[in-house]
Amino acid sequence: MKTTRVINRLSISSIAIACSLLQAAPASAQDSAQAEEAAPTGDIVVTARKREETLLTTPIAIAAMPAEEIGQRGIISLTDLIDATPGINVTGNNSGRNDRSFQQISLRGFTPSTTDSTLTATFIDGVPVSSASAMNSISDPARVEILKGPQNAYFGRNAFAGAVNVVNKTPKSDFGGSMSASVFSRDGYDVQGSLEGPIVRDLLSFRISGRALERGGSYRNRANPNERLGDQRTRTITGMLLFTPSSQLTVKLFGLYSRDNDGASAQGMLSAYEVRSNNGIPNIPALSGNTNGKIIVPGLSNCVLNGTNPFICGQAPSLPSAFSPAQNTYIDAKTAAVLADGRFRPVSPEDGVQGYGLKRKYIHAHANIDYEVGDTGIILSSLTGINDEKWSQMAELDNYDSSSLINTAATPTNGLLPYYNFPFGIERHNKDFSQELRASYDSGSMISGMIGVNYMDTKVKRDLLNVFAEAVLGLPRSAGTASAPQRVETKGIFGSVNIKPADTLEISLEGRYQQDKVFGYTGGLGATITPASGTEYGVPSGTYAPLTQFFSKNYNNFMPRVIVNYKVTPDIMAYASWAKAANVSIASFNARLFSGSAGEIAASQSLGLRGITKPEKVTNYEIGLKGKAFDNKLIFALAAYYAEWKDQYNSRSVFFTDTTLNPPLTSTVTGIANSGQTNLKGVELDATIIPTEGMSFTFSGAYNDTNIRSFTDPSITRITGITGDGFKGNSLPLTSKYSFAITPEFSGDIPGRDNATWFIRSDVNYKSRQFLDAGNLTWIGARTVVNGRVGVKLDNIGIEIFATNLLNNKQYTSIQQNTVQTPASPNGTLATRAFNYLIVGLPELRTFGIKGSVSF
């Protein structure tokens, strides 16, 4: 992505473009399709139980945000949505980079251990999508539903902690459309448009929408001053056809195509070790005992762990601004040649990155068919979906300006990078197909119900592209660099019975029986499994060719839920529920134990990895109260829960120097293990107060407590010395115990002019500290973000002025451990030592903008 120059004001040319759009056609400031969602708070229709119910009559903890509020809050990404929702966190920080290549959702404190173990399922119109990051591709939804607590009974695999469902707008029967354009700081812009109407009236209608979004990065790259870090660029187009040949049959066909092209990500480095450049040779004073040379990485250690490991304890300090963020992102001829080489890669060079940053292409399509069988109360439904996502990412994993360090492997003739750098690529190709068939029955009698079956086949091709080995060290690429593919096939039968013995009482019995078949594949080197290791790890012995299946295992689980809800008054409902759920990761099989170099196998064994893991399981108890009071001036939803999470997946990884290779090569091994048990409890409140017309106050808050009861992780123990009961009582990482959102809004008519209104609102979002890991010795501090927006609606035109992160809060958004990388030297390389630096995600800084909107 091109680096854009920083600006501190909106460019006059951008404002002129926005104004010209406003003059294009007479229309309202709000998208016409938003009107259907502008129901009073609490009357929002949701589909949390595969049928339409209002928010206040659904006995589940739900945060639902309709289109109107999404626009008013200025939400343009999944991260924006989650930042504005208490009780849920998101991080893109993994493997030395912080970007949109993947986004892990932590709901109610259920923190995923790995990108392969998703605990919060994501859907578009009830159809599963391949990754949470794909949700960024939906630009103009009717609403977004965040369902809290296990949802496996209805939504199947991965809905362990909850689910996020994006519901699209349905085409209308009359022609209409909308357009909005925003321009904002750092040459940012967001242009959206939609068009809808009949193709054959009362039979076939359509809706298309598109988006062009660009965000300029908030941070200057200290290692490349002409570049900013955090640039993002997205292009999206969606389309829907609505076919209604009769009043009984409805067919919706939806398609989406999206491309992302981001620059180097916004991330910073906090190192426990000081590193100096002594005439091009690295000097680490903690190892050498001297301070010769120029500082290139400041040492920020304030504690020593396990007697030998300098570390950063307590709240992560501010970035050393003269040194970080810094990434050597210049592309030389050798690096360009490596990226143009498509061998042993899941993504072709044409679809892959040509420099530092992220490139992604995402395709999604689904078909929803509903047929009402006469007047029987029976509705037959079919949901068919496909996803195809390719992404390619390259990051500079040392995260400091290493240009003064000599690359001893380079000569005047071999074309290698003359200075030390550590570029590394990660690529994935995710594909899945899903099919659901169900029959529901509701004739208005005492008993209603549903039964259904589903099938889903998920395939993943992935790779770690070691650009460092080729462009810096000059090593040839071999077939051994190819990672093992992954696949899981899911089959399930699910259903519910709802009994209403009285108008005020309903009992719901729900459940799903599911079989997950996980396949094991060899990597690029193939595998020879001896009878002894096969017996030890529970896999068949034999010799297997590269990238071939040699193992599969079925996991069978029954996941029930029981809900009892009672109408205390006509406007207030109380409910209680009990649910059990299981999660099976696509990475349940640790392929590196069998298919890798001798060094990789030994490193895997040192992490205590097993060949096959058990499913993680949870039992959840919940009570709630929701409704309206004081003549609808108070609308509220209150929920409390307690959950027992057993056999948790835990991601274990280690940087190591593989001495079994010639020459030795710095690499990484990652796997998952069942690590222990955590008890979780919490209270969540959503309330809206409307004291008078034109004035409202919305408050959402969450207390989410995670209490580790047992935990093991050799890599954390190696650093901290904490073992066994030393973890007991600690909190899970990357989740906030306390969070809230407060929104006061005022609106009214503009005197002396018909059809003219104004509004002013502020959104205050707070998330408390997040721990680095289960050791709880290091954390990032609490973060409060204040946004503001003022707007007017003049007949059919809307104009808004907005500011995000108005107080310019610079607190980090995420944190992860890594290992300081230096070239081999007399002082040694830190690649073989414990994790000793923190990579932190950096927030978008204060942004001002103006938005214009029109519809017709």
Short mmCIF file of N, CA and C in Angstrom, two decimals, residues 3-4 220-221 224-228 330:
data_model
loop_
_atom_site.label_atom_id
_atom_site.label_comp_id
_atom_site.label_asym_id
_atom_site.label_seq_id
_atom_site.Cartn_x
_atom_site.Cartn_y
_atom_site.Cartn_z
N THR A 3 2.38 4.67 0.97
CA THR A 3 2.43 5.43 2.20
C THR A 3 1.88 6.82 1.95
N THR A 4 0.96 7.25 2.79
CA THR A 4 0.39 8.58 2.63
C THR A 4 1.05 9.53 3.60
N ARG A 220 4.95 7.35 12.67
CA ARG A 220 6.08 7.43 11.75
C ARG A 220 7.06 6.29 12.05
N ASN A 221 7.52 5.63 11.01
CA ASN A 221 8.45 4.52 11.13
C ASN A 221 9.85 5.06 11.41
N ASN A 224 12.35 4.01 8.84
CA ASN A 224 12.06 4.43 7.47
C ASN A 224 11.18 5.67 7.55
N PRO A 225 11.78 6.85 7.78
CA PRO A 225 11.02 8.05 8.11
C PRO A 225 10.02 8.48 7.04
N ASN A 226 10.13 7.99 5.82
CA ASN A 226 9.18 8.35 4.78
C ASN A 226 7.90 7.53 4.85
N GLU A 227 7.80 6.63 5.83
CA GLU A 227 6.68 5.71 5.89
C GLU A 227 5.96 5.84 7.22
N ARG A 228 4.66 5.64 7.15
CA ARG A 228 3.87 5.55 8.37
C ARG A 228 3.40 4.13 8.57
N TYR A 330 12.45 -1.46 3.86
CA TYR A 330 12.94 -1.28 2.49
C TYR A 330 12.99 -2.64 1.78
#
